Structures are given as structure tokens and as C-alpha cells.
Amino acid sequence: MSTGQYKDKIVLGDGLRILKKLEADSVDLVITSPPYFQQRDYGNGLLGIGNEETEQEYLDNLLAIFFECVRVTKPTGTIVYNVGDKYIQGGLRLLPYRFAAKVIESEKVFLVNDIKWMKLNPTPRQDKRKLIQSTEPFFIFTKSKQYYFDLSSYLKHLDVLNRSRNSKPSNKLGKKYFELIDKSDLSEDEKNKAKKKLKAAIQSVFAGEISSFRMKIRGIHKLAYGGQAGGRNNQIINNGFTIIKIRGDKLKRDVIESPVEITKDNKHPAVYPLYIVQELIKLLSQAGAIVLDPFVGSGTTCLAARNLGRHYIGIDINPEYVELANNRLKGSNYQHELFL
Ligand SMILES: C[S@@+](CC[C@H](N)C(=O)[O-])C[C@H]1O[C@@H](n2cnc3c(N)ncnc32)[C@H](O)[C@@H]1O
């Protein structure tokens, strides 16, 4: 069977076995959340992932499925894994990060983001000597640097927020930088050039081309430190200043807030938020794309994909969940599932 034959279907079976049947480079996006280690009974007996005796076996099984996902993903595609951690004998095991570290060591993919899901309604703990665990990572891995990424479609409501905050730039915009340029030990020529560029940046804000900017001036501001500092530091050293333009996406950080999904009418014990999946699908795929979830559970990924005009392929080892996912897809309509 080829990938096309699985399109828009929830398939019953072991993820690894089914993935092997899909063609290489045929899926645009994988979004999934594998079972926790020895945490929940998904009704799979000893068959499913998560029931292993050791953490190493669990990680090996996760990795085997992950690398099949890599194989079936297009070079422009993305693989998103949401992995939960576990306390064993009172200590966290860092399973998500041990998984991610192994993936990175393989050098088959790039980890472009480690998004933190901030749970707005985390499970309260009885243990008075630990804080409530309220975050989980969503790792975004890509096969190449040419991955599809549509930032403008992600968390669009934040753009509206940004626009309203920036609708009337202050008349004092940039004033402090003019003063700092005058105070600096830049040459007259450098000062003139810095002021000219500063005026242009202010005009760009008033024209709505950028939402804001920061300026760094030699001798006044510290040089940047770390990752992408090189180019900026050269500008500061050689020209005396640099201007960092801030587009309308300044609130789009690697954090996403959402409550744990309320499981009314959904018997699956570990449903992840439709809201997060929906935003990631908008960020990482175009209409018509194929979105795959090899641990589909109650079908959240497929529902979000279908609602957004993408194709889906879901796999689960438990027949009850395959039925649940199919019923959820049949019974839902866009408004109900996305906004309730
Ligand atoms: C954390 S749940 C996924 C829940 C899903 N994200 C949702 O929103 O409903 C993990 C699922 O993986 C399934 N599973 C476990 N081992 C599997 C395997 N080897 N192949 C396919 N599915 C498996 C379980 O039955 C369970 O439904």
C-alpha cells in the first residue's frame, strides 16, 4: 500500500509496522504524542509503547518509530513530538530530553524549536515538597533547512494584539537613541549615518512596515553575546551602530499556553490540546498537505488537520481508539471542536 491509499484514514495497527508501508518523502508533517513511560493504561496489554520494563527499551522503541517518521517525511517537512516526563522514586527522568538528545546525535534532523506547552490547569500534586509540574515540550524537528514555516498564520490573534498595541507610535519614538548618539564617541560621520538610519527606522514604524526596533551604539551598549551575535557585532564595531528591526511577530515565542483538554465525551486518557495542534498545523503545513500521527489516540491531530483543509493519516494500536477517533471525526463540526 502506498501513502496515498492511507490518506484520510485512521489505521489500526502498530505504528512501526504501518509506517514501513508508507513511501519515503511522502508526508508533509508529523504531529504526535507517544505514550508516557509506564504511566497510563491505554488498554493495549503489553503490546503498545510505554509498557516496556526499562527506560532504555522505551526510548529505543520511541526512536525506532521516530526515524520511520523521518523517512516518510518530505525534505521540506517537519516532525513534531510532544513527549511527557515521569517521576520515578521521587525524581524526574528527563525522558523527553533524553529522547531529543538521541535524535540530535543521529544528525538526521535539525531541532528548530523546543516549544513549551504551559498547562493552564495542571494536575495538582499531593507532594508538598515539589512544585506542580505544568509544562511539556513539543519538539519541532526538520529534515532540511528548507522546511515550510508560515509564521504569519501561527497564533494570528497575537498579530491583532500587536497591531493594536502599536497602532499609534509615540512621538517620542527614537528620542533616547538620538541623545545616546550625541553622547557617544562615534565620529561625526558615523553619528550622521546613525541618525539617518534611525530616522528611517522611525518612519518604518509609522508606516506600519515594522512594529518596533532596537538600536545598539558602540561604547554605549554591550556587544551581543552568543548564537547569532557575529553580524551584529561587526556592524557595531565597524559602523558604530546597528538597528534591529522587530516585525509584528514579537509575541510569537517558543511558549504556548493551553489547558489540558477537557475529556468530556472522549474516553481517551491522554488527549492533547486541539488548539496547539491546530496552530502547529497552520505554522508548518499548507492547505492540502498530508499530516500524519502514528499514535493518534482519540484522533485530535486528524480532526485539526481535517478542519484546516489538510489530509490526515492516523495510526493506533488499540481498536477502541481507532473507533473513537473515527466517531470523533464523523461527529464533529468545525465550530464545536475548535471553540468550545
Ligand atoms: C498519548 S496517546 C495519544 C493521544 C492523542 N494525542 C489524542 O489527543 O487523543 C498515545 C497513543 O498511542 C497508542 N499506541 C501505543 N503504542 C502504539 C504503537 N506501537 N503503535 C501505534 N499506537 C500506539 C496508544 O493506544 C495511545 O492511544
Short mmCIF file of C-alpha atoms and ligand atoms in Angstrom, two decimals:
data_model
loop_
_atom_site.label_atom_id
_atom_site.label_comp_id
_atom_site.label_asym_id
_atom_site.label_seq_id
_atom_site.Cartn_x
_atom_site.Cartn_y
_atom_site.Cartn_z
CA MET A 1 0.00 0.00 0.00
CA SER A 2 1.26 3.49 -0.70
CA THR A 3 0.85 6.66 1.33
CA GLY A 4 -1.99 7.81 -0.95
CA GLN A 5 -4.06 4.76 -0.04
CA TYR A 6 -3.89 5.63 3.66
CA LYS A 7 -4.93 9.23 3.08
CA ASP A 8 -7.81 10.41 5.29
CA LYS A 9 -7.92 7.13 7.18
CA ILE A 10 -7.41 6.05 10.78
CA VAL A 11 -5.47 2.82 10.56
CA LEU A 12 -5.47 0.07 13.19
CA GLY A 13 -2.03 -1.40 13.85
CA ASP A 14 1.42 -0.99 15.28
CA GLY A 15 2.89 2.38 14.30
CA LEU A 16 6.23 0.98 13.23
CA ARG A 17 4.72 -1.74 11.06
CA ILE A 18 2.31 0.62 9.30
CA LEU A 19 4.91 3.37 8.82
CA LYS A 20 7.14 0.90 6.99
CA LYS A 21 4.42 0.60 4.36
CA LEU A 22 4.43 4.32 3.58
CA GLU A 23 6.62 5.72 0.81
CA ALA A 24 9.72 7.72 1.63
CA ASP A 25 9.38 11.54 1.42
CA SER A 26 5.59 11.41 1.09
CA VAL A 27 4.23 13.19 4.19
CA ASP A 28 4.37 16.94 4.89
CA LEU A 29 4.02 16.98 8.64
CA VAL A 30 4.06 14.52 11.53
CA ILE A 31 2.50 15.64 14.81
CA THR A 32 2.22 13.16 17.60
CA SER A 33 2.38 12.45 21.29
CA PRO A 34 3.63 8.96 22.13
CA PRO A 35 2.53 7.21 25.32
CA TYR A 36 4.20 8.18 28.58
CA PHE A 37 6.56 5.61 30.10
CA GLN A 38 4.70 3.23 32.43
CA GLN A 39 2.17 5.90 33.18
CA ARG A 40 -1.17 5.10 31.72
CA ASP A 41 -3.10 2.06 30.77
CA TYR A 42 -4.15 2.60 27.17
CA GLY A 43 -5.75 -0.82 27.16
CA ASN A 44 -3.06 -2.31 24.92
CA GLY A 45 -1.89 -5.04 27.29
CA LEU A 46 1.82 -5.44 26.76
CA LEU A 47 1.66 -4.61 23.06
CA GLY A 48 1.93 -0.86 22.97
CA ILE A 49 4.75 1.55 23.62
CA GLY A 50 5.01 2.72 27.23
CA ASN A 51 4.72 -0.76 28.75
CA GLU A 52 8.45 -1.55 28.49
CA GLU A 53 10.29 -2.70 31.61
CA THR A 54 13.18 -0.28 31.24
CA GLU A 55 13.54 3.34 30.21
CA GLN A 56 16.15 2.31 27.63
CA GLU A 57 13.72 -0.07 25.91
CA TYR A 58 11.07 2.67 25.93
CA LEU A 59 13.46 5.20 24.37
CA ASP A 60 14.62 2.65 21.76
CA ASN A 61 11.03 1.97 20.74
CA LEU A 62 10.23 5.69 20.54
CA LEU A 63 13.32 6.27 18.42
CA ALA A 64 12.54 3.41 16.03
CA ILE A 65 9.15 4.98 15.22
CA PHE A 66 10.63 8.47 15.13
CA PHE A 67 13.19 7.53 12.48
CA GLU A 68 10.48 5.89 10.36
CA CYS A 69 8.63 9.20 10.61
CA VAL A 70 11.78 10.93 9.38
CA ARG A 71 11.98 8.55 6.42
CA VAL A 72 8.39 9.17 5.31
CA THR A 73 8.60 12.95 5.75
CA LYS A 74 9.33 15.17 2.73
CA PRO A 75 12.61 17.12 2.73
CA THR A 76 10.58 20.31 3.29
CA GLY A 77 8.57 18.66 6.06
CA THR A 78 8.58 18.68 9.83
CA ILE A 79 8.22 16.15 12.64
CA VAL A 80 6.68 17.41 15.90
CA TYR A 81 6.96 15.21 19.00
CA ASN A 82 5.22 16.02 22.28
CA VAL A 83 6.82 13.83 24.93
CA GLY A 84 5.86 13.78 28.61
CA ASP A 85 8.16 13.11 31.55
CA LYS A 86 7.70 10.90 34.61
CA TYR A 87 8.71 10.81 38.26
CA ILE A 88 10.30 7.53 39.32
CA GLN A 89 11.10 7.12 43.02
CA GLY A 90 10.58 10.81 43.55
CA GLY A 91 12.79 12.04 40.71
CA LEU A 92 12.07 13.25 37.18
CA ARG A 93 13.72 11.11 34.50
CA LEU A 94 14.03 13.78 31.77
CA LEU A 95 12.76 11.26 29.22
CA PRO A 96 11.71 13.93 26.69
CA TYR A 97 15.20 15.43 26.66
CA ARG A 98 16.98 12.08 26.57
CA PHE A 99 14.83 11.22 23.56
CA ALA A 100 15.60 14.57 21.88
CA ALA A 101 19.32 14.25 22.63
CA LYS A 102 19.45 10.86 20.89
CA VAL A 103 17.60 12.27 17.91
CA ILE A 104 20.05 15.17 17.62
CA GLU A 105 23.04 12.84 17.93
CA SER A 106 21.81 10.95 14.85
CA GLU A 107 22.41 14.12 12.76
CA LYS A 108 19.43 13.18 10.59
CA VAL A 109 17.31 16.19 11.59
CA PHE A 110 17.56 19.71 12.99
CA LEU A 111 15.78 20.68 16.21
CA VAL A 112 14.43 24.09 15.22
CA ASN A 113 12.32 24.71 18.33
CA ASP A 114 11.59 23.26 21.73
CA ILE A 115 8.14 24.72 22.35
CA LYS A 116 6.93 24.63 25.93
CA TRP A 117 3.28 23.85 26.43
CA MET A 118 2.26 25.71 29.60
CA LYS A 119 -0.69 23.83 31.06
CA LEU A 120 -3.21 26.29 32.43
CA ASN A 121 -4.92 23.63 34.54
CA PRO A 122 -2.15 21.20 35.56
CA THR A 123 -2.90 18.22 37.78
CA PRO A 124 -2.48 19.24 41.44
CA ARG A 125 0.17 17.31 43.38
CA GLN A 126 -0.22 15.80 46.81
CA ASP A 127 3.54 16.05 47.42
CA LYS A 128 4.12 19.24 49.41
CA ARG A 129 7.85 19.21 48.65
CA LYS A 130 7.58 19.61 44.88
CA LEU A 131 6.19 22.33 42.64
CA ILE A 132 3.37 21.42 40.30
CA GLN A 133 4.68 20.13 37.01
CA SER A 134 2.95 22.27 34.39
CA THR A 135 4.99 22.21 31.18
CA GLU A 136 5.65 19.72 28.43
CA PRO A 137 7.83 20.09 25.35
CA PHE A 138 6.74 19.99 21.73
CA PHE A 139 9.96 19.37 19.77
CA ILE A 140 9.99 20.63 16.19
CA PHE A 141 12.45 18.66 14.06
CA THR A 142 13.06 19.33 10.37
CA LYS A 143 14.76 17.23 7.72
CA SER A 144 16.44 20.16 6.00
CA LYS A 145 16.82 23.91 6.35
CA GLN A 146 14.23 24.38 3.56
CA TYR A 147 11.32 23.50 5.83
CA TYR A 148 7.89 25.06 5.32
CA PHE A 149 7.26 27.69 8.03
CA ASP A 150 4.39 30.22 7.87
CA LEU A 151 4.85 32.41 10.91
CA SER A 152 2.07 34.80 9.84
CA SER A 153 -0.54 32.02 10.14
CA TYR A 154 0.59 30.93 13.61
CA LEU A 155 -1.26 32.43 16.61
CA LYS A 156 -2.85 35.05 14.39
CA HIS A 157 -4.72 36.62 17.30
CA LEU A 158 -1.35 37.83 18.62
CA ASP A 159 -0.87 39.86 15.42
CA VAL A 160 -4.11 41.68 16.19
CA LEU A 161 -2.81 42.34 19.71
CA ASN A 162 0.48 43.61 18.34
CA ARG A 163 -1.22 45.87 15.85
CA SER A 164 -3.48 47.44 18.44
CA ARG A 165 -0.55 47.98 20.77
CA ASN A 166 1.45 49.59 18.01
CA SER A 167 -1.35 51.45 16.27
CA LYS A 168 -0.17 54.89 17.41
CA PRO A 169 3.61 55.09 17.73
CA SER A 170 4.68 57.66 20.28
CA ASN A 171 6.08 60.98 19.08
CA LYS A 172 8.98 60.31 21.41
CA LEU A 173 9.93 57.18 19.46
CA GLY A 174 13.71 57.06 19.00
CA LYS A 175 14.34 60.22 21.08
CA LYS A 176 16.55 58.40 23.57
CA TYR A 177 18.67 56.97 20.75
CA PHE A 178 19.28 60.47 19.25
CA GLU A 179 20.50 61.54 22.70
CA LEU A 180 22.71 58.47 23.05
CA ILE A 181 24.23 59.00 19.59
CA ASP A 182 25.14 62.60 20.58
CA LYS A 183 26.67 61.38 23.84
CA SER A 184 28.64 58.57 22.15
CA ASP A 185 32.25 58.70 20.98
CA LEU A 186 31.26 57.91 17.38
CA SER A 187 32.94 60.09 14.72
CA GLU A 188 30.84 62.92 13.22
CA ASP A 189 30.44 60.91 10.04
CA GLU A 190 29.28 57.82 11.98
CA LYS A 191 26.88 59.94 14.04
CA ASN A 192 25.30 61.36 10.88
CA LYS A 193 24.89 57.92 9.36
CA ALA A 194 23.44 56.54 12.62
CA LYS A 195 20.88 59.39 12.80
CA LYS A 196 19.90 58.89 9.16
CA LYS A 197 19.27 55.16 9.71
CA LEU A 198 17.44 55.91 12.97
CA LYS A 199 15.09 58.33 11.18
CA ALA A 200 14.42 55.67 8.52
CA ALA A 201 13.59 53.08 11.21
CA ILE A 202 11.19 55.54 12.91
CA GLN A 203 9.48 56.17 9.57
CA SER A 204 9.12 52.41 9.04
CA VAL A 205 7.29 52.13 12.36
CA PHE A 206 4.94 54.99 11.47
CA ALA A 207 4.34 53.42 8.04
CA GLY A 208 3.43 50.13 9.77
CA GLU A 209 6.24 48.22 7.99
CA ILE A 210 7.78 47.15 11.29
CA SER A 211 6.29 47.15 14.77
CA SER A 212 9.35 48.43 16.60
CA PHE A 213 13.15 48.43 16.65
CA ARG A 214 16.16 48.47 18.96
CA MET A 215 19.41 50.31 18.36
CA LYS A 216 22.84 49.43 19.70
CA ILE A 217 25.60 52.02 19.71
CA ARG A 218 29.34 51.38 20.06
CA GLY A 219 30.66 52.28 23.51
CA ILE A 220 27.12 52.66 24.90
CA HIS A 221 25.63 49.19 24.53
CA LYS A 222 27.32 45.89 25.17
CA LEU A 223 28.18 43.70 22.21
CA ALA A 224 25.75 40.84 21.62
CA TYR A 225 26.71 37.54 23.13
CA GLY A 226 26.01 34.06 21.79
CA GLY A 227 24.32 32.41 18.78
CA GLN A 228 23.81 34.98 16.04
CA ALA A 229 25.92 37.75 17.51
CA GLY A 230 28.59 37.76 14.77
CA GLY A 231 26.99 40.01 12.11
CA ARG A 232 25.54 42.49 14.57
CA ASN A 233 28.79 42.82 16.49
CA ASN A 234 30.65 43.50 13.23
CA GLN A 235 28.19 46.30 12.39
CA ILE A 236 28.62 47.85 15.84
CA ILE A 237 32.43 47.63 15.66
CA ASN A 238 32.78 48.76 12.02
CA ASN A 239 29.89 51.25 11.59
CA GLY A 240 29.41 52.33 15.20
CA PHE A 241 25.81 51.11 15.47
CA THR A 242 23.25 48.51 14.46
CA ILE A 243 19.45 48.64 14.24
CA ILE A 244 17.41 45.52 14.99
CA LYS A 245 14.01 45.69 13.31
CA ILE A 246 11.14 43.99 15.12
CA ARG A 247 8.36 42.71 12.91
CA GLY A 248 4.78 42.07 14.03
CA ASP A 249 5.67 38.67 15.41
CA LYS A 250 7.44 39.67 18.58
CA LEU A 251 4.94 37.83 20.75
CA LYS A 252 5.42 34.57 18.87
CA ARG A 253 7.71 32.90 21.32
CA ASP A 254 8.51 29.24 21.94
CA VAL A 255 5.82 29.04 24.59
CA ILE A 256 2.17 28.17 24.06
CA GLU A 257 -0.47 28.28 26.76
CA SER A 258 -3.41 25.93 26.77
CA PRO A 259 -5.45 23.98 29.29
CA VAL A 260 -5.22 20.21 29.34
CA GLU A 261 -8.05 19.07 27.07
CA ILE A 262 -11.33 18.51 28.89
CA THR A 263 -12.23 14.92 28.17
CA LYS A 264 -16.00 15.16 28.29
CA ASP A 265 -17.37 12.73 25.67
CA ASN A 266 -13.83 11.50 24.99
CA LYS A 267 -12.81 8.34 26.80
CA HIS A 268 -9.14 8.57 25.86
CA PRO A 269 -6.99 9.21 28.98
CA ALA A 270 -4.31 11.41 27.36
CA VAL A 271 -5.79 13.80 24.81
CA TYR A 272 -3.57 16.69 23.80
CA PRO A 273 -4.95 20.17 23.04
CA LEU A 274 -6.66 20.62 19.68
CA TYR A 275 -5.72 24.30 19.93
CA ILE A 276 -1.96 23.65 19.98
CA VAL A 277 -2.12 21.06 17.21
CA GLN A 278 -4.21 23.39 15.08
CA GLU A 279 -1.70 26.25 15.48
CA LEU A 280 1.24 23.97 14.64
CA ILE A 281 -0.52 22.68 11.53
CA LYS A 282 -1.03 26.28 10.37
CA LEU A 283 2.61 27.08 11.09
CA LEU A 284 4.10 24.02 9.45
CA SER A 285 1.89 23.00 6.51
CA GLN A 286 -0.15 24.35 3.63
CA ALA A 287 -3.74 23.51 2.69
CA GLY A 288 -3.82 20.09 1.01
CA ALA A 289 -0.76 18.81 2.93
CA ILE A 290 -0.65 15.31 4.44
CA VAL A 291 -0.46 15.31 8.26
CA LEU A 292 0.44 12.03 9.97
CA ASP A 293 0.04 10.90 13.59
CA PRO A 294 1.43 7.41 14.35
CA PHE A 295 -0.02 7.47 17.93
CA VAL A 296 -3.35 9.02 17.07
CA GLY A 297 -5.37 8.06 20.17
CA SER A 298 -8.69 9.87 20.03
CA GLY A 299 -7.83 11.50 16.70
CA THR A 300 -7.01 15.07 17.77
CA THR A 301 -4.36 15.54 15.06
CA CYS A 302 -6.64 14.22 12.32
CA LEU A 303 -9.51 16.40 13.47
CA ALA A 304 -7.35 19.54 13.46
CA ALA A 305 -5.90 18.61 10.05
CA ARG A 306 -9.30 17.94 8.52
CA ASN A 307 -10.77 21.14 9.96
CA LEU A 308 -7.94 23.12 8.40
CA GLY A 309 -8.23 21.59 4.92
CA ARG A 310 -5.27 19.20 5.22
CA HIS A 311 -5.29 15.43 4.64
CA TYR A 312 -4.56 13.13 7.54
CA ILE A 313 -3.27 9.65 8.34
CA GLY A 314 -3.78 8.36 11.87
CA ILE A 315 -2.46 5.10 13.35
CA ASP A 316 -3.27 3.50 16.69
CA ILE A 317 -2.68 0.03 18.06
CA ASN A 318 -5.89 -0.01 20.09
CA PRO A 319 -9.10 -0.77 18.14
CA GLU A 320 -11.22 1.13 20.67
CA TYR A 321 -9.27 4.32 19.99
CA VAL A 322 -9.47 3.82 16.23
CA GLU A 323 -13.23 3.67 16.62
CA LEU A 324 -13.23 6.65 18.97
CA ALA A 325 -11.17 8.71 16.53
CA ASN A 326 -13.43 7.77 13.62
CA ASN A 327 -16.53 8.69 15.62
CA ARG A 328 -14.97 11.97 16.70
CA LEU A 329 -14.21 12.81 13.08
CA LYS A 330 -17.70 11.89 11.98
CA GLY A 331 -19.47 13.63 14.83
CA SER A 332 -17.58 16.88 14.97
CA ASN A 333 -18.07 20.05 13.16
CA TYR A 334 -15.55 22.85 12.97
CA GLN A 335 -17.24 25.33 15.29
CA HIS A 336 -17.97 22.85 18.04
CA GLU A 337 -14.50 21.33 18.25
CA LEU A 338 -12.44 24.44 17.83
CA PHE A 339 -14.22 26.91 20.00
CA LEU A 340 -15.92 25.09 22.85
C1 LIG B 1 -0.66 9.77 24.38
S1 LIG B 1 -1.75 8.82 23.47
C2 LIG B 1 -2.13 9.87 22.10
C3 LIG B 1 -3.33 10.74 22.35
C4 LIG B 1 -3.68 11.67 21.21
N1 LIG B 1 -2.66 12.67 21.01
C5 LIG B 1 -5.01 12.35 21.47
O1 LIG B 1 -5.08 13.59 21.50
O2 LIG B 1 -6.01 11.64 21.65
C6 LIG B 1 -0.76 7.59 22.76
C7 LIG B 1 -1.49 6.54 21.93
O3 LIG B 1 -0.52 5.66 21.34
C8 LIG B 1 -1.13 4.39 21.17
N2 LIG B 1 -0.02 3.41 20.98
C9 LIG B 1 0.77 2.84 21.89
N3 LIG B 1 1.69 2.05 21.30
C10 LIG B 1 1.46 2.15 19.96
C11 LIG B 1 2.09 1.58 18.84
N4 LIG B 1 3.13 0.75 18.95
N5 LIG B 1 1.62 1.90 17.61
C12 LIG B 1 0.55 2.73 17.48
N6 LIG B 1 -0.09 3.29 18.52
C13 LIG B 1 0.36 3.02 19.76
C14 LIG B 1 -1.96 4.22 22.42
O4 LIG B 1 -3.02 3.28 22.20
C15 LIG B 1 -2.47 5.66 22.68
O5 LIG B 1 -3.77 5.85 22.15
#
